[in-house]
Amino acid sequence: MKGTKRFLIKSGTGSNLSEADSDYTIVIDDYRTKTETEGSRLIKYEKKVLSNLFGQNPPPTVTALVELALGTYAADRLVKRGPTGAKDDGEEMLKSRQIQILYPVVDVKKWQPLESELNHAVSFISRDNFQYRFIDAIDENQSVNENDGMPRGQLPEADSVVLFSGGLDSLGGRFHLADEGHNPHFVSVDHGRNVGHLVRNFDHLFDANLTSIGVDEGFSAYENTQFTRSFMYFAFAAAVAVALDVDDIYVPENGVLSRFSSLETGWTTTRTVHPLFIKSLNRIFEELLPDRQVKISNPFIDYTKGEVVNCIPNKEDIFFTRTCPHPRELSQGKDAVGHPYNCGECIPCLIRIIGLVNSEHDIQPDRLLLDKNHFMDLDFSTVSTKTIAQSDQNRQSSLSVFLLGLNAQLSFAYRIQTLTQKELASSNPELLDPDIYGLYERFSKEMFRTVEFFAAENPTLEDYVTEFLSLDEGELVSLS
């Protein structure tokens, strides 16, 4: 296949596998190992964390799942998409890639039937064409020896596993699940971008009931979208669930971003918790772990961001969260108290702003902790088609991205408010589902309340929205 990048994933450096069928080799190894990988790309993780939970090396299937996900993430980071940008003709903003993964596993007969499902699942979240091929492992590092004599630590009592990132949704999930009577164990994957620091802000909420697993990229990354990162998160969560002998994995993510219905295809925003991806992973877990009933679910699938924020009882905790996933220059940004900044321009930041403004916590504009608050500071009378079309192709957050995202959300919210459910379903069939329709009906009102909130200080915003949607005088108030 023209333009295809082929990767061989190797567990450790002792493999005898031929690399003739691959362009690149990705080596997965332990944090503690001083690994030399001439000509290879290295990614390390804290194997000891999982081994301590199991009291031995994890079962081969669990190790293979984790290391496959790590190798996929590394391949994702190593292949540049090329120029991206919004096109006037509505074409995709992303360039898709062709990536093949060759991975040796111990029980190849268990893995080969899953190739098609994996191809579909990972291609869906990455917007690429991933192709997996499994072969028999001949690497001593993947032996079936499951016990190396390590002492097993005191296991936490838990009925489930929850992914925790230090963002608003995962913080809301911590309180929501407790209110629902669950006793979860939390899992955080620290793969840089200051994730570890964000999570440590909430140590007081977990009473040591959180497992953090470090991941270190021993290579120079070329691609920053990281769409496959949730595969890595879920693989680690599944490993911890098996170790703790629980089946339920919760990933708290508001339904607006999870379902992604309010944006057209092509946006450089994650689909990592989309119901279709979760459904595929659950099928994969069912085949890989036939003696278990490990299952991922999203407790916030029918919640707006504002409703998620309302699950957080302490307003001050909100200010220590970060939603913004990508601006490298903000990775250390924070105010004098230590609150992290968010860029204010990307789609996740836009949804965050809408959620905070519509929450019950009475959060004022100066407490939104944004690097750029265009709602307040932009003179919308100066915005032109040219302004919106200009996009910095090296960034996923910019004024252009903010305006494109704002326009997309406004258009969608206006359609929800002015068309019948049947009319909406002609282009969005999922809106026939009353729960999904109800979610977006509430979100559309939050969108227009956000406009009113900021227009009180920035009248040019109201004028811009009125002109963009061709609203009648006074119609904006009725939409909220």
GROMACS .gro file of C-alpha atoms in nm:
model
  480
    1MET     CA    1   0.000   0.000   0.000
    2LYS     CA    2   0.152   0.330  -0.111
    3GLY     CA    3   0.270   0.550   0.173
    4THR     CA    4   0.224   0.280   0.435
    5LYS     CA    5   0.447   0.292   0.743
    6ARG     CA    6   0.520  -0.054   0.883
    7PHE     CA    7   0.611  -0.110   1.248
    8LEU     CA    8   0.737  -0.416   1.433
    9ILE     CA    9   0.662  -0.414   1.806
   10LYS     CA   10   0.918  -0.596   2.020
   11SER     CA   11   0.891  -0.670   2.390
   12GLY     CA   12   1.236  -0.592   2.529
   13THR     CA   13   1.560  -0.606   2.334
   14GLY     CA   14   1.627  -0.979   2.336
   15SER     CA   15   1.416  -1.071   2.035
   16ASN     CA   16   1.543  -1.275   1.745
   17LEU     CA   17   1.267  -1.151   1.516
   18SER     CA   18   1.357  -1.048   1.166
   19GLU     CA   19   1.289  -0.682   1.094
   20ALA     CA   20   1.292  -0.729   0.718
   21ASP     CA   21   0.914  -0.683   0.691
   22SER     CA   22   0.903  -0.352   0.878
   23ASP     CA   23   1.023   0.002   0.823
   24TYR     CA   24   1.065   0.074   1.193
   25THR     CA   25   1.098  -0.119   1.518
   26ILE     CA   26   0.929  -0.009   1.839
   27VAL     CA   27   1.077  -0.158   2.154
   28ILE     CA   28   0.858  -0.180   2.466
   29ASP     CA   29   1.059  -0.204   2.786
   30ASP     CA   30   1.058  -0.141   3.160
   31TYR     CA   31   1.133   0.194   3.322
   32ARG     CA   32   1.408   0.026   3.525
   33THR     CA   33   1.593  -0.116   3.224
   34LYS     CA   34   1.882   0.071   3.070
   35THR     CA   35   1.795  -0.010   2.714
   36GLU     CA   36   2.005   0.056   2.408
   37THR     CA   37   1.802   0.041   2.088
   38GLU     CA   38   2.017   0.119   1.790
   39GLY     CA   39   1.788   0.212   1.502
   40SER     CA   40   1.475   0.144   1.708
   41ARG     CA   41   1.219   0.361   1.880
   42LEU     CA   42   1.184   0.298   2.253
   43ILE     CA   43   0.884   0.342   2.480
   44LYS     CA   44   0.902   0.245   2.848
   45TYR     CA   45   0.641   0.192   3.114
   46GLU     CA   46   0.641   0.106   3.482
   47LYS     CA   47   0.606  -0.270   3.466
   48LYS     CA   48   0.669  -0.290   3.838
   49VAL     CA   49   0.337  -0.116   3.913
   50LEU     CA   50   0.139  -0.392   3.742
   51SER     CA   51   0.363  -0.668   3.876
   52ASN     CA   52   0.308  -0.545   4.232
   53LEU     CA   53  -0.068  -0.553   4.183
   54PHE     CA   54  -0.056  -0.909   4.049
   55GLY     CA   55   0.216  -1.024   4.289
   56GLN     CA   56   0.389  -1.170   3.983
   57ASN     CA   57   0.426  -1.090   3.617
   58PRO     CA   58   0.083  -1.019   3.469
   59PRO     CA   59  -0.071  -1.297   3.258
   60PRO     CA   60   0.072  -1.303   2.902
   61THR     CA   61  -0.255  -1.185   2.748
   62VAL     CA   62  -0.266  -0.883   2.979
   63THR     CA   63   0.098  -0.795   2.906
   64ALA     CA   64   0.041  -0.835   2.533
   65LEU     CA   65  -0.265  -0.607   2.545
   66VAL     CA   66  -0.078  -0.335   2.733
   67GLU     CA   67   0.229  -0.352   2.511
   68LEU     CA   68   0.023  -0.362   2.191
   69ALA     CA   69  -0.151  -0.044   2.302
   70LEU     CA   70   0.183   0.118   2.390
   71GLY     CA   71   0.325   0.022   2.051
   72THR     CA   72   0.018   0.160   1.877
   73TYR     CA   73   0.052   0.487   2.065
   74ALA     CA   74   0.421   0.508   1.972
   75ALA     CA   75   0.345   0.442   1.603
   76ASP     CA   76   0.076   0.710   1.616
   77ARG     CA   77   0.330   0.959   1.755
   78LEU     CA   78   0.598   0.865   1.501
   79VAL     CA   79   0.406   0.920   1.177
   80LYS     CA   80   0.340   1.283   1.087
   81ARG     CA   81   0.006   1.353   0.926
   82GLY     CA   82   0.138   1.634   0.711
   83PRO     CA   83  -0.029   1.973   0.668
   84THR     CA   84  -0.375   2.009   0.816
   85GLY     CA   85  -0.623   2.290   0.802
   86ALA     CA   86  -0.983   2.385   0.741
   87LYS     CA   87  -1.076   2.376   0.375
   88ASP     CA   88  -1.331   2.604   0.209
   89ASP     CA   89  -1.486   2.308   0.029
   90GLY     CA   90  -1.555   2.119   0.353
   91GLU     CA   91  -1.281   1.859   0.308
   92GLU     CA   92  -1.127   1.684   0.605
   93MET     CA   93  -0.902   1.894   0.827
   94LEU     CA   94  -0.688   1.586   0.885
   95LYS     CA   95  -0.464   1.382   0.663
   96SER     CA   96  -0.521   1.012   0.718
   97ARG     CA   97  -0.223   0.777   0.741
   98GLN     CA   98  -0.161   0.414   0.649
   99ILE     CA   99   0.000   0.230   0.942
  100GLN     CA  100   0.070  -0.143   0.970
  101ILE     CA  101   0.155  -0.309   1.303
  102LEU     CA  102   0.328  -0.646   1.322
  103TYR     CA  103   0.323  -0.791   1.673
  104PRO     CA  104   0.446  -1.130   1.801
  105VAL     CA  105   0.229  -1.282   2.073
  106VAL     CA  106   0.241  -1.604   2.276
  107ASP     CA  107  -0.111  -1.725   2.198
  108VAL     CA  108  -0.139  -1.624   1.835
  109LYS     CA  109  -0.461  -1.825   1.781
  110LYS     CA  110  -0.633  -1.604   2.039
  111TRP     CA  111  -0.517  -1.282   1.877
  112GLN     CA  112  -0.547  -1.340   1.502
  113PRO     CA  113  -0.931  -1.349   1.499
  114LEU     CA  114  -0.925  -1.001   1.657
  115GLU     CA  115  -0.724  -0.836   1.380
  116SER     CA  116  -1.032  -0.708   1.197
  117GLU     CA  117  -1.194  -0.567   1.512
  118LEU     CA  118  -0.871  -0.394   1.611
  119ASN     CA  119  -0.828  -0.254   1.261
  120HIS     CA  120  -1.176  -0.105   1.280
  121ALA     CA  121  -1.153   0.026   1.638
  122VAL     CA  122  -0.815   0.198   1.614
  123SER     CA  123  -0.881   0.332   1.264
  124PHE     CA  124  -1.205   0.482   1.393
  125ILE     CA  125  -1.049   0.677   1.681
  126SER     CA  126  -0.739   0.783   1.484
  127ARG     CA  127  -0.914   0.865   1.152
  128ASP     CA  128  -0.642   0.656   0.985
  129ASN     CA  129  -0.608   0.312   0.832
  130PHE     CA  130  -0.447   0.087   1.094
  131GLN     CA  131  -0.377  -0.274   0.998
  132TYR     CA  132  -0.269  -0.531   1.260
  133ARG     CA  133  -0.101  -0.865   1.203
  134PHE     CA  134  -0.015  -1.108   1.483
  135ILE     CA  135   0.253  -1.377   1.458
  136ASP     CA  136   0.395  -1.640   1.692
  137ALA     CA  137   0.630  -1.494   1.953
  138ILE     CA  138   0.982  -1.633   1.961
  139ASP     CA  139   1.101  -1.379   2.217
  140GLU     CA  140   1.200  -1.503   2.557
  141ASN     CA  141   1.066  -1.178   2.703
  142GLN     CA  142   0.712  -1.297   2.626
  143SER     CA  143   0.745  -1.634   2.795
  144VAL     CA  144   0.451  -1.774   2.987
  145ASN     CA  145   0.636  -1.765   3.319
  146GLU     CA  146   0.388  -1.578   3.535
  147ASN     CA  147   0.568  -1.566   3.867
  148ASP     CA  148   0.900  -1.401   3.938
  149GLY     CA  149   0.865  -1.415   4.315
  150MET     CA  150   0.766  -1.053   4.368
  151PRO     CA  151   0.574  -0.983   4.687
  152ARG     CA  152   0.216  -0.878   4.629
  153GLY     CA  153   0.120  -0.551   4.789
  154GLN     CA  154  -0.196  -0.498   4.991
  155LEU     CA  155  -0.467  -0.476   4.728
  156PRO     CA  156  -0.724  -0.201   4.762
  157GLU     CA  157  -1.083  -0.303   4.816
  158ALA     CA  158  -1.272  -0.191   4.507
  159ASP     CA  159  -1.574  -0.281   4.298
  160SER     CA  160  -1.454  -0.110   3.980
  161VAL     CA  161  -1.173   0.078   3.807
  162VAL     CA  162  -1.201   0.443   3.696
  163LEU     CA  163  -0.967   0.634   3.469
  164PHE     CA  164  -0.856   0.966   3.619
  165SER     CA  165  -0.675   1.236   3.420
  166GLY     CA  166  -0.702   1.546   3.634
  167GLY     CA  167  -0.968   1.694   3.404
  168LEU     CA  168  -1.316   1.818   3.487
  169ASP     CA  169  -1.495   1.504   3.371
  170SER     CA  170  -1.279   1.260   3.564
  171LEU     CA  171  -1.308   1.478   3.875
  172GLY     CA  172  -1.685   1.487   3.834
  173GLY     CA  173  -1.678   1.111   3.790
  174ARG     CA  174  -1.500   1.065   4.121
  175PHE     CA  175  -1.789   1.230   4.308
  176HIS     CA  176  -2.069   1.094   4.089
  177LEU     CA  177  -1.963   0.732   4.132
  178ALA     CA  178  -1.928   0.776   4.508
  179ASP     CA  179  -2.278   0.922   4.521
  180GLU     CA  180  -2.401   0.618   4.326
  181GLY     CA  181  -2.259   0.388   4.593
  182HIS     CA  182  -1.952   0.264   4.405
  183ASN     CA  183  -1.614   0.201   4.563
  184PRO     CA  184  -1.378   0.242   4.267
  185HIS     CA  185  -1.001   0.225   4.235
  186PHE     CA  186  -0.860   0.502   4.018
  187VAL     CA  187  -0.599   0.463   3.744
  188SER     CA  188  -0.392   0.743   3.594
  189VAL     CA  189  -0.152   0.708   3.300
  190ASP     CA  190   0.128   0.963   3.325
  191HIS     CA  191   0.267   0.999   2.974
  192GLY     CA  192   0.395   1.353   3.009
  193ARG     CA  193   0.227   1.687   2.947
  194ASN     CA  194   0.225   1.743   3.322
  195VAL     CA  195  -0.040   1.475   3.383
  196GLY     CA  196   0.136   1.354   3.698
  197HIS     CA  197   0.135   1.702   3.848
  198LEU     CA  198  -0.234   1.752   3.768
  199VAL     CA  199  -0.329   1.424   3.931
  200ARG     CA  200  -0.123   1.500   4.243
  201ASN     CA  201  -0.338   1.811   4.293
  202PHE     CA  202  -0.613   1.572   4.399
  203ASP     CA  203  -0.424   1.338   4.630
  204HIS     CA  204  -0.650   1.452   4.913
  205LEU     CA  205  -0.950   1.299   4.737
  206PHE     CA  206  -0.817   0.947   4.695
  207ASP     CA  207  -0.663   0.837   5.024
  208ALA     CA  208  -0.396   0.643   4.830
  209ASN     CA  209  -0.668   0.468   4.630
  210LEU     CA  210  -0.508   0.561   4.296
  211THR     CA  211  -0.257   0.374   4.081
  212SER     CA  212  -0.038   0.592   3.861
  213ILE     CA  213   0.152   0.425   3.575
  214GLY     CA  214   0.435   0.614   3.410
  215VAL     CA  215   0.501   0.599   3.036
  216ASP     CA  216   0.814   0.745   2.883
  217GLU     CA  217   0.872   0.810   2.513
  218GLY     CA  218   1.235   0.745   2.429
  219PHE     CA  219   1.204   0.900   2.084
  220SER     CA  220   1.132   1.229   1.913
  221ALA     CA  221   0.763   1.245   1.828
  222TYR     CA  222   0.649   1.389   1.496
  223GLU     CA  223   0.273   1.391   1.553
  224ASN     CA  224   0.085   1.562   1.837
  225THR     CA  225  -0.279   1.458   1.788
  226GLN     CA  226  -0.236   1.141   2.000
  227PHE     CA  227  -0.579   1.006   1.907
  228THR     CA  228  -0.482   0.650   2.004
  229ARG     CA  229  -0.393   0.741   2.361
  230SER     CA  230  -0.725   0.614   2.496
  231PHE     CA  231  -0.642   0.264   2.369
  232MET     CA  232  -0.339   0.282   2.596
  233TYR     CA  233  -0.549   0.413   2.886
  234PHE     CA  234  -0.808   0.138   2.851
  235ALA     CA  235  -0.543  -0.133   2.822
  236PHE     CA  236  -0.387  -0.025   3.151
  237ALA     CA  237  -0.733   0.003   3.311
  238ALA     CA  238  -0.816  -0.350   3.197
  239ALA     CA  239  -0.487  -0.478   3.341
  240VAL     CA  240  -0.562  -0.320   3.679
  241ALA     CA  241  -0.919  -0.454   3.670
  242VAL     CA  242  -0.792  -0.808   3.617
  243ALA     CA  243  -0.539  -0.766   3.899
  244LEU     CA  244  -0.807  -0.641   4.139
  245ASP     CA  245  -1.058  -0.905   4.025
  246VAL     CA  246  -1.320  -0.650   3.920
  247ASP     CA  247  -1.502  -0.622   3.589
  248ASP     CA  248  -1.638  -0.268   3.559
  249ILE     CA  249  -1.421   0.005   3.405
  250TYR     CA  250  -1.564   0.356   3.410
  251VAL     CA  251  -1.442   0.640   3.190
  252PRO     CA  252  -1.623   0.964   3.281
  253GLU     CA  253  -1.663   1.186   2.972
  254ASN     CA  254  -1.948   1.426   2.899
  255GLY     CA  255  -2.186   1.308   2.629
  256VAL     CA  256  -2.134   1.611   2.404
  257LEU     CA  257  -1.770   1.526   2.336
  258SER     CA  258  -1.818   1.151   2.370
  259ARG     CA  259  -2.082   1.132   2.099
  260PHE     CA  260  -1.931   1.409   1.885
  261SER     CA  261  -2.261   1.476   1.702
  262SER     CA  262  -2.229   1.854   1.724
  263LEU     CA  263  -1.927   1.864   1.492
  264GLU     CA  264  -1.886   1.751   1.135
  265THR     CA  265  -1.615   1.504   1.037
  266GLY     CA  266  -1.258   1.622   1.011
  267TRP     CA  267  -1.213   1.803   1.342
  268THR     CA  268  -0.884   1.757   1.521
  269THR     CA  269  -1.065   1.657   1.838
  270THR     CA  270  -1.054   1.318   2.001
  271ARG     CA  271  -1.316   1.046   1.954
  272THR     CA  272  -1.141   0.843   2.221
  273VAL     CA  273  -1.451   0.776   2.433
  274HIS     CA  274  -1.699   0.744   2.149
  275PRO     CA  275  -1.963   0.473   2.217
  276LEU     CA  276  -1.864   0.286   1.900
  277PHE     CA  277  -1.499   0.263   2.011
  278ILE     CA  278  -1.599   0.148   2.359
  279LYS     CA  279  -1.828  -0.113   2.204
  280SER     CA  280  -1.540  -0.247   1.991
  281LEU     CA  281  -1.303  -0.261   2.288
  282ASN     CA  282  -1.559  -0.446   2.495
  283ARG     CA  283  -1.585  -0.709   2.222
  284ILE     CA  284  -1.206  -0.739   2.218
  285PHE     CA  285  -1.193  -0.778   2.597
  286GLU     CA  286  -1.463  -1.043   2.580
  287GLU     CA  287  -1.250  -1.253   2.342
  288LEU     CA  288  -0.916  -1.193   2.514
  289LEU     CA  289  -1.047  -1.247   2.867
  290PRO     CA  290  -1.318  -1.513   2.824
  291ASP     CA  291  -1.322  -1.601   3.195
  292ARG     CA  292  -1.396  -1.241   3.290
  293GLN     CA  293  -1.667  -0.987   3.215
  294VAL     CA  294  -1.445  -0.680   3.187
  295LYS     CA  295  -1.652  -0.399   3.042
  296ILE     CA  296  -1.600  -0.027   2.982
  297SER     CA  297  -1.887   0.217   3.033
  298ASN     CA  298  -1.926   0.594   3.048
  299PRO     CA  299  -2.139   0.718   3.341
  300PHE     CA  300  -2.167   1.064   3.179
  301ILE     CA  301  -2.278   0.957   2.833
  302ASP     CA  302  -2.606   1.150   2.876
  303TYR     CA  303  -2.459   1.449   3.065
  304THR     CA  304  -2.366   1.792   2.933
  305LYS     CA  305  -2.041   1.942   3.058
  306GLY     CA  306  -2.237   2.177   3.284
  307GLU     CA  307  -2.415   1.881   3.441
  308VAL     CA  308  -2.080   1.711   3.496
  309VAL     CA  309  -1.941   2.019   3.671
  310ASN     CA  310  -2.244   2.020   3.901
  311CYS     CA  311  -2.131   1.680   4.032
  312ILE     CA  312  -1.825   1.848   4.187
  313PRO     CA  313  -1.917   1.979   4.534
  314ASN     CA  314  -1.608   2.189   4.603
  315LYS     CA  315  -1.568   2.487   4.371
  316GLU     CA  316  -1.197   2.523   4.451
  317ASP     CA  317  -1.122   2.172   4.321
  318ILE     CA  318  -1.253   2.281   3.979
  319PHE     CA  319  -0.975   2.534   3.938
  320PHE     CA  320  -0.705   2.265   3.967
  321THR     CA  321  -0.836   2.072   3.667
  322ARG     CA  322  -0.716   2.098   3.309
  323THR     CA  323  -0.921   2.010   3.004
  324CYS     CA  324  -0.689   2.141   2.732
  325PRO     CA  325  -0.503   1.840   2.586
  326HIS     CA  326  -0.236   1.972   2.358
  327PRO     CA  327  -0.075   2.318   2.387
  328ARG     CA  328   0.279   2.227   2.482
  329GLU     CA  329   0.361   2.585   2.580
  330LEU     CA  330   0.098   2.567   2.856
  331SER     CA  331   0.217   2.240   3.009
  332GLN     CA  332   0.373   2.429   3.300
  333GLY     CA  333   0.137   2.727   3.293
  334LYS     CA  334  -0.042   2.814   3.616
  335ASP     CA  335  -0.137   3.111   3.824
  336ALA     CA  336   0.017   3.220   4.155
  337VAL     CA  337  -0.194   2.971   4.350
  338GLY     CA  338  -0.096   2.681   4.124
  339HIS     CA  339  -0.411   2.654   3.913
  340PRO     CA  340  -0.327   2.529   3.560
  341TYR     CA  341  -0.427   2.730   3.255
  342ASN     CA  342  -0.629   2.611   2.957
  343CYS     CA  343  -0.566   2.752   2.608
  344GLY     CA  344  -0.924   2.872   2.558
  345GLU     CA  345  -0.918   2.811   2.182
  346CYS     CA  346  -0.958   2.438   2.112
  347ILE     CA  347  -1.284   2.243   2.103
  348PRO     CA  348  -1.236   2.081   2.449
  349CYS     CA  349  -1.171   2.427   2.594
  350LEU     CA  350  -1.482   2.566   2.424
  351ILE     CA  351  -1.696   2.289   2.575
  352ARG     CA  352  -1.525   2.347   2.913
  353ILE     CA  353  -1.610   2.718   2.904
  354ILE     CA  354  -1.975   2.641   2.821
  355GLY     CA  355  -1.987   2.390   3.107
  356LEU     CA  356  -1.835   2.620   3.367
  357VAL     CA  357  -2.053   2.915   3.272
  358ASN     CA  358  -2.368   2.701   3.296
  359SER     CA  359  -2.280   2.527   3.621
  360GLU     CA  360  -2.425   2.604   3.961
  361HIS     CA  361  -2.087   2.730   4.088
  362ASP     CA  362  -2.121   3.093   3.971
  363ILE     CA  363  -1.779   3.102   3.804
  364GLN     CA  364  -1.695   3.447   3.670
  365PRO     CA  365  -1.491   3.515   3.353
  366ASP     CA  366  -1.173   3.603   3.543
  367ARG     CA  367  -1.181   3.260   3.714
  368LEU     CA  368  -1.194   3.057   3.392
  369LEU     CA  369  -0.811   3.043   3.387
  370LEU     CA  370  -0.773   3.077   3.012
  371ASP     CA  371  -0.461   3.172   2.822
  372LYS     CA  372  -0.694   3.345   2.575
  373ASN     CA  373  -1.056   3.434   2.645
  374HIS     CA  374  -1.184   3.538   2.303
  375PHE     CA  375  -1.543   3.551   2.430
  376MET     CA  376  -1.442   3.848   2.646
  377ASP     CA  377  -1.151   4.006   2.462
  378LEU     CA  378  -1.212   3.962   2.089
  379ASP     CA  379  -1.371   4.243   1.893
  380PHE     CA  380  -1.605   4.024   1.690
  381SER     CA  381  -1.683   4.313   1.455
  382THR     CA  382  -1.337   4.261   1.306
  383VAL     CA  383  -1.395   3.892   1.229
  384SER     CA  384  -1.408   3.812   0.860
  385THR     CA  385  -1.420   3.502   0.644
  386LYS     CA  386  -1.047   3.545   0.596
  387THR     CA  387  -0.990   3.546   0.973
  388ILE     CA  388  -1.180   3.222   1.011
  389ALA     CA  389  -1.009   3.053   0.715
  390GLN     CA  390  -0.660   3.128   0.840
  391SER     CA  391  -0.531   2.832   1.035
  392ASP     CA  392  -0.190   2.766   1.184
  393GLN     CA  393  -0.128   2.421   1.043
  394ASN     CA  394   0.106   2.331   1.326
  395ARG     CA  395  -0.148   2.394   1.602
  396GLN     CA  396  -0.478   2.251   1.714
  397SER     CA  397  -0.560   2.569   1.902
  398SER     CA  398  -0.569   2.913   1.741
  399LEU     CA  399  -0.812   3.199   1.684
  400SER     CA  400  -0.919   3.029   1.362
  401VAL     CA  401  -0.990   2.700   1.539
  402PHE     CA  402  -1.185   2.886   1.809
  403LEU     CA  403  -1.402   3.065   1.553
  404LEU     CA  404  -1.459   2.752   1.345
  405GLY     CA  405  -1.556   2.561   1.658
  406LEU     CA  406  -1.781   2.839   1.784
  407ASN     CA  407  -1.959   2.861   1.449
  408ALA     CA  408  -2.006   2.484   1.435
  409GLN     CA  409  -2.154   2.470   1.785
  410LEU     CA  410  -2.377   2.772   1.721
  411SER     CA  411  -2.510   2.622   1.397
  412PHE     CA  412  -2.578   2.287   1.560
  413ALA     CA  413  -2.743   2.445   1.866
  414TYR     CA  414  -2.962   2.665   1.646
  415ARG     CA  415  -3.077   2.365   1.443
  416ILE     CA  416  -3.164   2.179   1.764
  417GLN     CA  417  -3.370   2.476   1.884
  418THR     CA  418  -3.553   2.546   1.558
  419LEU     CA  419  -3.606   2.211   1.380
  420THR     CA  420  -3.825   1.919   1.478
  421GLN     CA  421  -3.672   1.597   1.601
  422LYS     CA  422  -3.774   1.427   1.277
  423GLU     CA  423  -3.610   1.698   1.066
  424LEU     CA  424  -3.290   1.672   1.270
  425ALA     CA  425  -3.282   1.295   1.234
  426SER     CA  426  -3.261   1.321   0.855
  427SER     CA  427  -2.897   1.427   0.890
  428ASN     CA  428  -2.832   1.294   1.243
  429PRO     CA  429  -3.024   0.965   1.280
  430GLU     CA  430  -2.903   0.913   1.636
  431LEU     CA  431  -3.117   1.212   1.741
  432LEU     CA  432  -3.422   0.985   1.715
  433ASP     CA  433  -3.301   0.843   2.047
  434PRO     CA  434  -3.483   1.049   2.314
  435ASP     CA  435  -3.185   1.043   2.551
  436ILE     CA  436  -2.944   1.172   2.286
  437TYR     CA  437  -3.194   1.431   2.164
  438GLY     CA  438  -3.252   1.545   2.522
  439LEU     CA  439  -2.877   1.576   2.580
  440TYR     CA  440  -2.828   1.806   2.282
  441GLU     CA  441  -3.144   2.004   2.354
  442ARG     CA  442  -3.004   2.091   2.697
  443PHE     CA  443  -2.660   2.160   2.549
  444SER     CA  444  -2.805   2.395   2.287
  445LYS     CA  445  -2.961   2.607   2.561
  446GLU     CA  446  -2.627   2.609   2.745
  447MET     CA  447  -2.460   2.732   2.425
  448PHE     CA  448  -2.690   3.032   2.392
  449ARG     CA  449  -2.678   3.108   2.765
  450THR     CA  450  -2.299   3.123   2.727
  451VAL     CA  451  -2.338   3.381   2.450
  452GLU     CA  452  -2.565   3.591   2.670
  453PHE     CA  453  -2.324   3.558   2.964
  454PHE     CA  454  -2.029   3.701   2.773
  455ALA     CA  455  -2.228   3.944   2.557
  456ALA     CA  456  -2.316   4.134   2.874
  457GLU     CA  457  -1.950   4.241   2.879
  458ASN     CA  458  -1.873   4.214   2.507
  459PRO     CA  459  -2.167   4.337   2.294
  460THR     CA  460  -1.980   4.259   1.971
  461LEU     CA  461  -2.034   3.889   2.046
  462GLU     CA  462  -2.413   3.925   2.041
  463ASP     CA  463  -2.395   4.120   1.715
  464TYR     CA  464  -2.174   3.853   1.562
  465VAL     CA  465  -2.401   3.564   1.664
  466THR     CA  466  -2.712   3.753   1.550
  467GLU     CA  467  -2.562   3.815   1.207
  468PHE     CA  468  -2.408   3.467   1.173
  469LEU     CA  469  -2.738   3.289   1.247
  470SER     CA  470  -2.954   3.558   1.080
  471LEU     CA  471  -3.156   3.599   1.400
  472ASP     CA  472  -3.450   3.834   1.440
  473GLU     CA  473  -3.431   4.108   1.701
  474GLY     CA  474  -3.472   3.955   2.047
  475GLU     CA  475  -3.456   3.597   1.919
  476LEU     CA  476  -3.129   3.519   2.098
  477VAL     CA  477  -3.298   3.549   2.438
  478SER     CA  478  -3.564   3.294   2.340
  479LEU     CA  479  -3.300   3.040   2.240
  480SER     CA  480  -3.154   3.018   2.590
   0.00000   0.00000   0.00000
